Coordinates of C-alpha atoms and ligand atoms in Angstrom, one line a residue:
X1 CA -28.7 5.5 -19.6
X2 CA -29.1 9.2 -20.0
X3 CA -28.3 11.0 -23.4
X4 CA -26.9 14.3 -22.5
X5 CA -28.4 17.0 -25.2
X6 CA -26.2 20.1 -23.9
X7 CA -23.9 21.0 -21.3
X8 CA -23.5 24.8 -20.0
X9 CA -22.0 26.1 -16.9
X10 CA -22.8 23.2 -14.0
X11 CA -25.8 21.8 -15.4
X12 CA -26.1 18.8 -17.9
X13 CA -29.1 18.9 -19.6
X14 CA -31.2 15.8 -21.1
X15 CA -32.2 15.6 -24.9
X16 CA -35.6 15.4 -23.7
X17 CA -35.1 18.8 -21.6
X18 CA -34.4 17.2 -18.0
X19 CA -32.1 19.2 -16.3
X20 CA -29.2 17.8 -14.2
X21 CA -27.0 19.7 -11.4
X22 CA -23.1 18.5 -12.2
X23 CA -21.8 17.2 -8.7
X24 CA -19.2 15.5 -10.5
X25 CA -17.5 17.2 -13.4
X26 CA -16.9 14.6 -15.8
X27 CA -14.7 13.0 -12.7
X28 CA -12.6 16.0 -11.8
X29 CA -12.6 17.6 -15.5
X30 CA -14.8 20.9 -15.6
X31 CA -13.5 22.4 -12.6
X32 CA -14.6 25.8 -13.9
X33 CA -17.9 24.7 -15.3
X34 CA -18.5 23.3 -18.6
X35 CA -18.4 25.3 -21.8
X36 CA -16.7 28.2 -20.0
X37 CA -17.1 31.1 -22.3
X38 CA -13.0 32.0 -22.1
X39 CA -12.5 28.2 -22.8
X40 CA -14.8 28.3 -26.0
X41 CA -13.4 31.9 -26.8
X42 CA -9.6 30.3 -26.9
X43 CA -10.8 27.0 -28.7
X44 CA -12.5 29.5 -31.7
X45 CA -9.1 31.5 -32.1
X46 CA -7.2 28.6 -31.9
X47 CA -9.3 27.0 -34.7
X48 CA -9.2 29.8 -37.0
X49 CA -5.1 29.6 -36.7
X50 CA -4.0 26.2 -37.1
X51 CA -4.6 22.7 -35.4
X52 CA -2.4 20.1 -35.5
X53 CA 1.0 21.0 -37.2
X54 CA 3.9 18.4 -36.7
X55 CA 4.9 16.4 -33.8
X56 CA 5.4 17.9 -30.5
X57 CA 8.6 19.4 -30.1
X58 CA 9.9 20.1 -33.9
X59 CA 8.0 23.4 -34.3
X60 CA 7.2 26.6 -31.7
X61 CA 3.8 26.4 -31.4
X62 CA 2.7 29.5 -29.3
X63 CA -0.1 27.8 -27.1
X64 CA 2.2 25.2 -25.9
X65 CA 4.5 27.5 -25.0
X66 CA 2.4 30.0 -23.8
X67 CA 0.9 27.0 -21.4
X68 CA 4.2 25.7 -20.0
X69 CA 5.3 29.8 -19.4
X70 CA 2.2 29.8 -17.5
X71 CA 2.5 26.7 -15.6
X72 CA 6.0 27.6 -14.7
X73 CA 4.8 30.6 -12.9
X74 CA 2.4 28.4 -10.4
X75 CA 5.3 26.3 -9.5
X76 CA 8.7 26.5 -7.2
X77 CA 11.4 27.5 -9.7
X78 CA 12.9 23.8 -10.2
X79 CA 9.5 22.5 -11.8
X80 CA 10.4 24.7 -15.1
X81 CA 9.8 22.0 -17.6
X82 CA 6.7 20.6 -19.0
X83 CA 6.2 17.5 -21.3
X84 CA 2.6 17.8 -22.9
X85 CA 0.4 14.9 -23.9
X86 CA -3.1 13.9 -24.7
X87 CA -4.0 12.2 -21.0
X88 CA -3.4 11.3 -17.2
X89 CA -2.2 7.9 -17.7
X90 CA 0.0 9.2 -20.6
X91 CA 1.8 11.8 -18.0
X92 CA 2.2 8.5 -15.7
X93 CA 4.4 6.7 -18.2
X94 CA 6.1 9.4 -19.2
X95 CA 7.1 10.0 -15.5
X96 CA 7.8 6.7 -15.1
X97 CA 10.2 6.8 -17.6
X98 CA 11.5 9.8 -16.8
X99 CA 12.3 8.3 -13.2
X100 CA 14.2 5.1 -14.1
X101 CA 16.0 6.9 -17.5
X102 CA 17.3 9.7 -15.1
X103 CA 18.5 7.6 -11.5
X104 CA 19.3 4.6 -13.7
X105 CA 17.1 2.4 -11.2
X106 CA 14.5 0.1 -11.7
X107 CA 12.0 -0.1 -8.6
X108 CA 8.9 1.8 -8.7
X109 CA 6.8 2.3 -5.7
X110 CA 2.7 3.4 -5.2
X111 CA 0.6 3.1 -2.7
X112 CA -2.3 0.4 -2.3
X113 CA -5.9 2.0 -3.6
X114 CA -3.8 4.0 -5.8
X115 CA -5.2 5.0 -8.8
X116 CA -2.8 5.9 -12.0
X117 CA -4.4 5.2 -15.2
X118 CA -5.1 2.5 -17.3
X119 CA -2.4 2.4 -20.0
X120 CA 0.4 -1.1 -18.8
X121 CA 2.5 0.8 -16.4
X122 CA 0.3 2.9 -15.1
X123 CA -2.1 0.1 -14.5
X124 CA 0.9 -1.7 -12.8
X125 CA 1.2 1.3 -10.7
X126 CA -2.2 1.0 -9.4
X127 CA -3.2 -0.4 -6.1
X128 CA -6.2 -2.9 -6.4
X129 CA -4.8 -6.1 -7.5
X130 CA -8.7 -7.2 -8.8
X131 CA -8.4 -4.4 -11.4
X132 CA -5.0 -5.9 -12.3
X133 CA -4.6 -9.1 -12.6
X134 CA -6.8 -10.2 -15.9
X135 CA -3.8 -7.9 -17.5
X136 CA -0.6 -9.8 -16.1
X137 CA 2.0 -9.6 -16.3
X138 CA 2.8 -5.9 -15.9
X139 CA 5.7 -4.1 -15.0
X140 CA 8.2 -5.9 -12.7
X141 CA 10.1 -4.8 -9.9
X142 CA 6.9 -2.4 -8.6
X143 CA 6.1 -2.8 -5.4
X144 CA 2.9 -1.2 -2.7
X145 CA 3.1 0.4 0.1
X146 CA 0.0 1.4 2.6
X147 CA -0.9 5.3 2.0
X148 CA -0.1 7.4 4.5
X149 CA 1.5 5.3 6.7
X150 CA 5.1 6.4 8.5
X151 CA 6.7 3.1 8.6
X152 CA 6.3 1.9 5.1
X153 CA 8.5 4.4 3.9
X154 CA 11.4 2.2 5.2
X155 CA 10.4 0.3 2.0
X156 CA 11.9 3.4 0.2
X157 CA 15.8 2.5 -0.6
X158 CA 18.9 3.1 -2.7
X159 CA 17.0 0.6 -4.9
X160 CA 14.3 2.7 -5.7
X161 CA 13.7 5.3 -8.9
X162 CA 10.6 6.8 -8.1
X163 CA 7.9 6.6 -5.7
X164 CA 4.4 7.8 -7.2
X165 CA 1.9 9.2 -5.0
X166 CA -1.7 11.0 -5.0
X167 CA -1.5 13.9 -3.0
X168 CA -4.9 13.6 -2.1
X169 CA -5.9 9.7 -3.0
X170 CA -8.9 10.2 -5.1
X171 CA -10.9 6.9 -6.2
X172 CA -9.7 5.2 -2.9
X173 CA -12.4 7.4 -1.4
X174 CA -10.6 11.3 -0.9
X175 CA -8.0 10.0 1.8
X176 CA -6.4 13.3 2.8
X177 CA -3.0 12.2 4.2
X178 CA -1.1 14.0 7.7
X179 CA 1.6 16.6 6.3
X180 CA 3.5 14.8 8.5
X181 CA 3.9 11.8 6.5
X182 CA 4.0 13.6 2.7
X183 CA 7.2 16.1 4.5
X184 CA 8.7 12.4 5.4
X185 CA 8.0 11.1 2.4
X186 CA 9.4 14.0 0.6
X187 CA 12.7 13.5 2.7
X188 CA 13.1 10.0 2.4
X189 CA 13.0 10.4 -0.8
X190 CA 15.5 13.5 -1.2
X191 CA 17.8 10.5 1.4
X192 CA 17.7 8.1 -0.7
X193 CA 18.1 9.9 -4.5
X194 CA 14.8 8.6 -5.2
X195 CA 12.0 10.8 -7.3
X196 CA 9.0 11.7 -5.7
X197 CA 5.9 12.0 -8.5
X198 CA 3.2 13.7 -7.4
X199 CA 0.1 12.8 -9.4
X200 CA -2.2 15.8 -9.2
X201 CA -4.0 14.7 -12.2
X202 CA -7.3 14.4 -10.2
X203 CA -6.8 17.1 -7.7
X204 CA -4.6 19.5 -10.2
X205 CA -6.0 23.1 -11.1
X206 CA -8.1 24.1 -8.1
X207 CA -10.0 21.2 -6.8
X208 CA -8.6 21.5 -3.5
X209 CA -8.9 25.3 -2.7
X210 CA -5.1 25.7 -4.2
X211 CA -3.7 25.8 -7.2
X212 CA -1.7 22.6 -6.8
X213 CA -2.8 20.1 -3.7
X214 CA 1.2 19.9 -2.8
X215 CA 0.9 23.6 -1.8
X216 CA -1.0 22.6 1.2
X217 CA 1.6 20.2 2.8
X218 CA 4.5 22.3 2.3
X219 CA 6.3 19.5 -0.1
X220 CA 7.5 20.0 -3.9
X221 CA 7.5 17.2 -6.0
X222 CA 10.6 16.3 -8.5
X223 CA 8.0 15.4 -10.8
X224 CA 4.5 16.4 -11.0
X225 CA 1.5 14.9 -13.2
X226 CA -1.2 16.9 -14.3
X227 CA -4.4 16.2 -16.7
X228 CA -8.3 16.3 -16.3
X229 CA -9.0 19.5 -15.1
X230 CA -6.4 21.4 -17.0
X231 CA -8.1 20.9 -20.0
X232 CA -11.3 22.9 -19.3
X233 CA -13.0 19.8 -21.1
X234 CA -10.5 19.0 -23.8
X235 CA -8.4 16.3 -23.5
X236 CA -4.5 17.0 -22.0
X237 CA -1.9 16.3 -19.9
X238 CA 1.2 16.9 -18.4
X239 CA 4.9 15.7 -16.6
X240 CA 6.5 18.6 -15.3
X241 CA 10.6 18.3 -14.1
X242 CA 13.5 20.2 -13.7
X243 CA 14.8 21.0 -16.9
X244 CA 18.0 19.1 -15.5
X245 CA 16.1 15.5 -15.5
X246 CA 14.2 16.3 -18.6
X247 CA 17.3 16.3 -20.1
X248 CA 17.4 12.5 -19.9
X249 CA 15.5 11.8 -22.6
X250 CA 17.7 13.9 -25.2
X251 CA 20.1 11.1 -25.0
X252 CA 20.9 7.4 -24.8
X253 CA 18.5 7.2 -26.9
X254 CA 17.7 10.9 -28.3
X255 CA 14.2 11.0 -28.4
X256 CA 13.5 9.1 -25.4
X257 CA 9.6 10.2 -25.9
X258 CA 7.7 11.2 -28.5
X259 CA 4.1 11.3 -29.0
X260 CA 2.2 13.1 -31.9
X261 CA -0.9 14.5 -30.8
X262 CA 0.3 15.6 -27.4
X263 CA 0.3 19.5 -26.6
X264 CA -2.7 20.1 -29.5
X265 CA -2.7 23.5 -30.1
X266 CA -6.4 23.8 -29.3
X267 CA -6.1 21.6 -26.0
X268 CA -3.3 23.9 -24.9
X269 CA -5.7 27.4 -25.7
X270 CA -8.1 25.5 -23.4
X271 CA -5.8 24.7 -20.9
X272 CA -4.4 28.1 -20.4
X273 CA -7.8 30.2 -20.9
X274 CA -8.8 27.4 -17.9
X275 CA -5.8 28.2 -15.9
X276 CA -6.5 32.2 -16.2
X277 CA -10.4 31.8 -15.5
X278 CA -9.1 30.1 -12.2
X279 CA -6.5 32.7 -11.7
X280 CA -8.5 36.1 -12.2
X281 CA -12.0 34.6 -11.2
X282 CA -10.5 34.5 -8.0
X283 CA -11.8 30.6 -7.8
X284 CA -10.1 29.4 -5.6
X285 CA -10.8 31.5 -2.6
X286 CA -14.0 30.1 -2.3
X287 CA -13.3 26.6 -2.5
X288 CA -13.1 26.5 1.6
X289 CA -16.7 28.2 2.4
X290 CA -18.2 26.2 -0.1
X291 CA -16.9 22.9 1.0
X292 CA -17.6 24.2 4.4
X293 CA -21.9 24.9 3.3
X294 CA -21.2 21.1 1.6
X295 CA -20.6 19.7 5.0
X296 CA -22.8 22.0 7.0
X297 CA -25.6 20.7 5.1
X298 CA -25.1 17.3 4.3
X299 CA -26.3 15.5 7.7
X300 CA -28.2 12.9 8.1
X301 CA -28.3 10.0 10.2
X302 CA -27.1 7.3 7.3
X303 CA -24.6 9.6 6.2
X304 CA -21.1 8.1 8.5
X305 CA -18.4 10.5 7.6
X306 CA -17.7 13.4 4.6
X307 CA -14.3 13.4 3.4
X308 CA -12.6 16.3 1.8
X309 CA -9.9 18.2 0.5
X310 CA -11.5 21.6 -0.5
X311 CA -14.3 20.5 -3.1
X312 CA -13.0 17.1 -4.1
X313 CA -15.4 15.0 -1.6
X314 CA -16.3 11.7 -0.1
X315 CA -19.9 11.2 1.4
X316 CA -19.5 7.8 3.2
X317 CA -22.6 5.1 3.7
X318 CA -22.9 2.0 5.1
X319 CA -22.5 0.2 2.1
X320 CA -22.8 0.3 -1.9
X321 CA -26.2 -1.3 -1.8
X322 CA -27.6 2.2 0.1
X323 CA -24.9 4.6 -1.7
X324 CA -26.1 3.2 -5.1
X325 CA -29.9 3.5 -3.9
X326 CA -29.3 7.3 -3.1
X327 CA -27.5 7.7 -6.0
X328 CA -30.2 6.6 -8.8
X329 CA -32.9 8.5 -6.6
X330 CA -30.5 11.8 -6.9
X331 CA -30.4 11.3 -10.3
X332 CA -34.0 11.0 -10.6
X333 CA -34.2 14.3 -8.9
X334 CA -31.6 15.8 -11.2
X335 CA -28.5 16.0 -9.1
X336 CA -25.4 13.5 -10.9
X337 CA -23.3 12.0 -8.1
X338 CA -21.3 8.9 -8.1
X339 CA -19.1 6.2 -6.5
X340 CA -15.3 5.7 -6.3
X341 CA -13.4 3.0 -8.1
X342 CA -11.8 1.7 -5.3
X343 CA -14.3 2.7 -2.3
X344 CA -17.9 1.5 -3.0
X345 CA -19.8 2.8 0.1
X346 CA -18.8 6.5 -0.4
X347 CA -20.4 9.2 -2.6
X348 CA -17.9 11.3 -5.1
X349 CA -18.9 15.6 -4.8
X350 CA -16.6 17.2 -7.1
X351 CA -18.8 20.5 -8.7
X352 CA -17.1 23.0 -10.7
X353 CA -15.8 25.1 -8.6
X354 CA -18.0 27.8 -10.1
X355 CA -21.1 26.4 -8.3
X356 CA -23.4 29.0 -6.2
X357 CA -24.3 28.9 -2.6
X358 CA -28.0 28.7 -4.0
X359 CA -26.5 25.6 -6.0
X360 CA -25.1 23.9 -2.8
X361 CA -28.4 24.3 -1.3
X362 CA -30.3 23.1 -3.7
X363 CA -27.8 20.1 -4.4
X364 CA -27.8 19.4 -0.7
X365 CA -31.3 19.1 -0.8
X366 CA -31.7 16.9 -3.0
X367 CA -29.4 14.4 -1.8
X368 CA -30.9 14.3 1.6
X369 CA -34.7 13.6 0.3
X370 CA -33.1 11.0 -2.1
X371 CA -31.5 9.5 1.1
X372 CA -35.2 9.7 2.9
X373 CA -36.7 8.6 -0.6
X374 CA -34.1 5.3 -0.8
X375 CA -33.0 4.4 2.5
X376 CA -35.2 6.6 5.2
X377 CA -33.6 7.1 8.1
Ligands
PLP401 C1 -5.2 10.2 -9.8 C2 -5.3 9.8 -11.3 N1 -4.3 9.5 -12.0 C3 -4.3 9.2 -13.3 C4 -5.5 9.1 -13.9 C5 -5.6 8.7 -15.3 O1 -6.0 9.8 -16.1 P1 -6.7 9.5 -17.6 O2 -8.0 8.9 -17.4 O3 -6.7 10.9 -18.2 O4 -5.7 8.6 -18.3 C6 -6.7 9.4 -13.2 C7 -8.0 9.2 -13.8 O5 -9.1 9.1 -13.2 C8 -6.6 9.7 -11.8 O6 -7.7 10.0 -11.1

């Protein structure tokens, strides 16, 4: 077990001065590095105003406003509402809420490997049944479908309140799906008055090479999750709606969610210095080459197939047994990689999208003598 001393920029460093290059970012958290200077800049101001005052919602609080004004402008006009929290699996219950509250329905729908969280009904949302069942009984009237695939969407009815979906499937291995099937999904569900959620709260703020993964398949969500990476390291999240279906939990009952800690003042600084470091350091234009030098580089003959949407990245193996032997020899050498929850064979790349060239190199390096090192070839 390593004790991390210090973290700056995208290395970690060991409290006995090891240095180690970040390929992971606390799993899709410091997308623009850790301890970004804007990020600790905002957090200090913040600070020296207030921190928490009252529960979210009674007062104006300028950084959550401030945050949701700036979130609004990166999304289609409709998504003009945003309900802050403290977490991912927070946004997923308050979606799921949201959904049923507002169509009056019951039936849920995710996809199999689906990961949501790990709070009761966004465990019930996920898609491994191992991870599950220990914790049953869950939600009722949820039920799978296969990810990306056309014909399962039949599944979709009059029945159904939401339908909650990765845009890119992260810990079932980075599973890019055909914009085929997520513009049939989106219709299917426009058909049948059901709500589409789009969880971006692995691939939200800039992991993918735009702003929001959705932008890339030409789809908008009716509701859309956010968390992890638009924190800049502190801990927040998000459900974003048309203020029209927000409106659903004013009444019957008023209040239909509260939380007190959600929207801190100081996450929400974070947050939006994070969102304008990714905005004016031009960030995202990148993402492309340097997934493109990822791939480039990373072949090898025990290496099967890469995966990717922009920088969030699968590097499939034969099997866990190598991946994990390549892994702890990485490590050794100072580059952090990892596996996915839900796909054991393939290696997890998701550096802050600040990383160099020179750092892709030397990154790339690394992981290819740990693979001669561990598994030869
Ligand atoms: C796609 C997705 N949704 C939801 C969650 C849950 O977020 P959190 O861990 O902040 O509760 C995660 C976390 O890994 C995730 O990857």
């Amino acid at each position: 077990m390593i004790e991390i001393e210090k973290a700056e920029g995208v290395y970690m460093y060991g409290h006995e001065g090891q240095r180690y290059l970040d390929l992971i970012s606390g799993i899709g958290v410091s997308n623009i590095g850790h301890r970004h200077p804007r990020v600790l800049q905002a957090i200090h101001h913040q600070l020296d105003k207030y921190l928490h005052l009252m529960v979210y919602g009674e007062f104006v609080q300028a950084p959550q406003a401030q945050l949701a004004h700036a979130l609004s402008k990166t999304l289609p006009a409709r998504l003009n509402n945003t309900y802050l929290l403290n977490s991912g699996t927070e946004a997923v219950e308050g979606a799921l809420k949201l959904a049923k509250r507002y169509t009056g329905r019951t039936e849920l729908i995710s996809c199999f490997n689906a990961y949501h969280g790990s709070t009761q009904g966004a465990l019930s949302m996920n898609g491994s049944e191992s991870f599950k069942n220990a914790f049953r009984p869950l939600l009722p009237d949820v039920r799978h479908i296969r990810y990306n695939v056309t014909e399962d969407l039949a599944h979709i009815t009059e029945r159904t309140a939401a339908v909650l979906i990765e845009t890119v499937q992260g810990e079932g291995g980075v599973r890019v799906p055909e914009k085929e099937y997520l513009q049939q999904l989106r219709a299917r569900c426009t058909q049948t008055g059901t709500l589409l959620i789009l969880d971006e709260i692995q691939c939200g703020f800039g992991r993918t090479g735009t702003f929001w993964a959705f932008e890339q398949f030409e789809i908008e969500p009716d509701i859309l999750l956010c968390a992890k990476g638009m924190g800049g390291g502190m801990p927040i999240g998000a459900f974003i709606a048309p203020q029209e279906v927000m409106a659903a939990f004013k009444t019957d009952p008023i209040l239909g969610h509260c939380t007190t800690f959600g929207g801190h003042p100081v996450s929400c600084a974070a947050s939006l210095a994070t969102l304008q470091v990714i905005q004016e350091e031009n960030l995202l234009a990148e993402v492309p080459q340097k997934a493109a030098l990822f791939r480039e580089l990373l072949v090898h003959p025990r290496i099967r197939e890469i995966r990717n949407c922009g920088l969030m990245m699968a590097v499939e193996f034969e099997s866990f047994e190598v991946l994990k032997a390549v892994i702890d020899q990485a490590i050794l050498n100072g580059v952090l990689t990892d596996w996915f929850l839900f796909c054991d064979n393939s290696m997890r790349i998701a550096p802050p999208l600040v990383i160099t060239e020179a750092q892709i190199r030397e990154a790339c390096a690394v992981i290819l003598s740990a693979i001669d090192a561990a598994v030869g070839s």
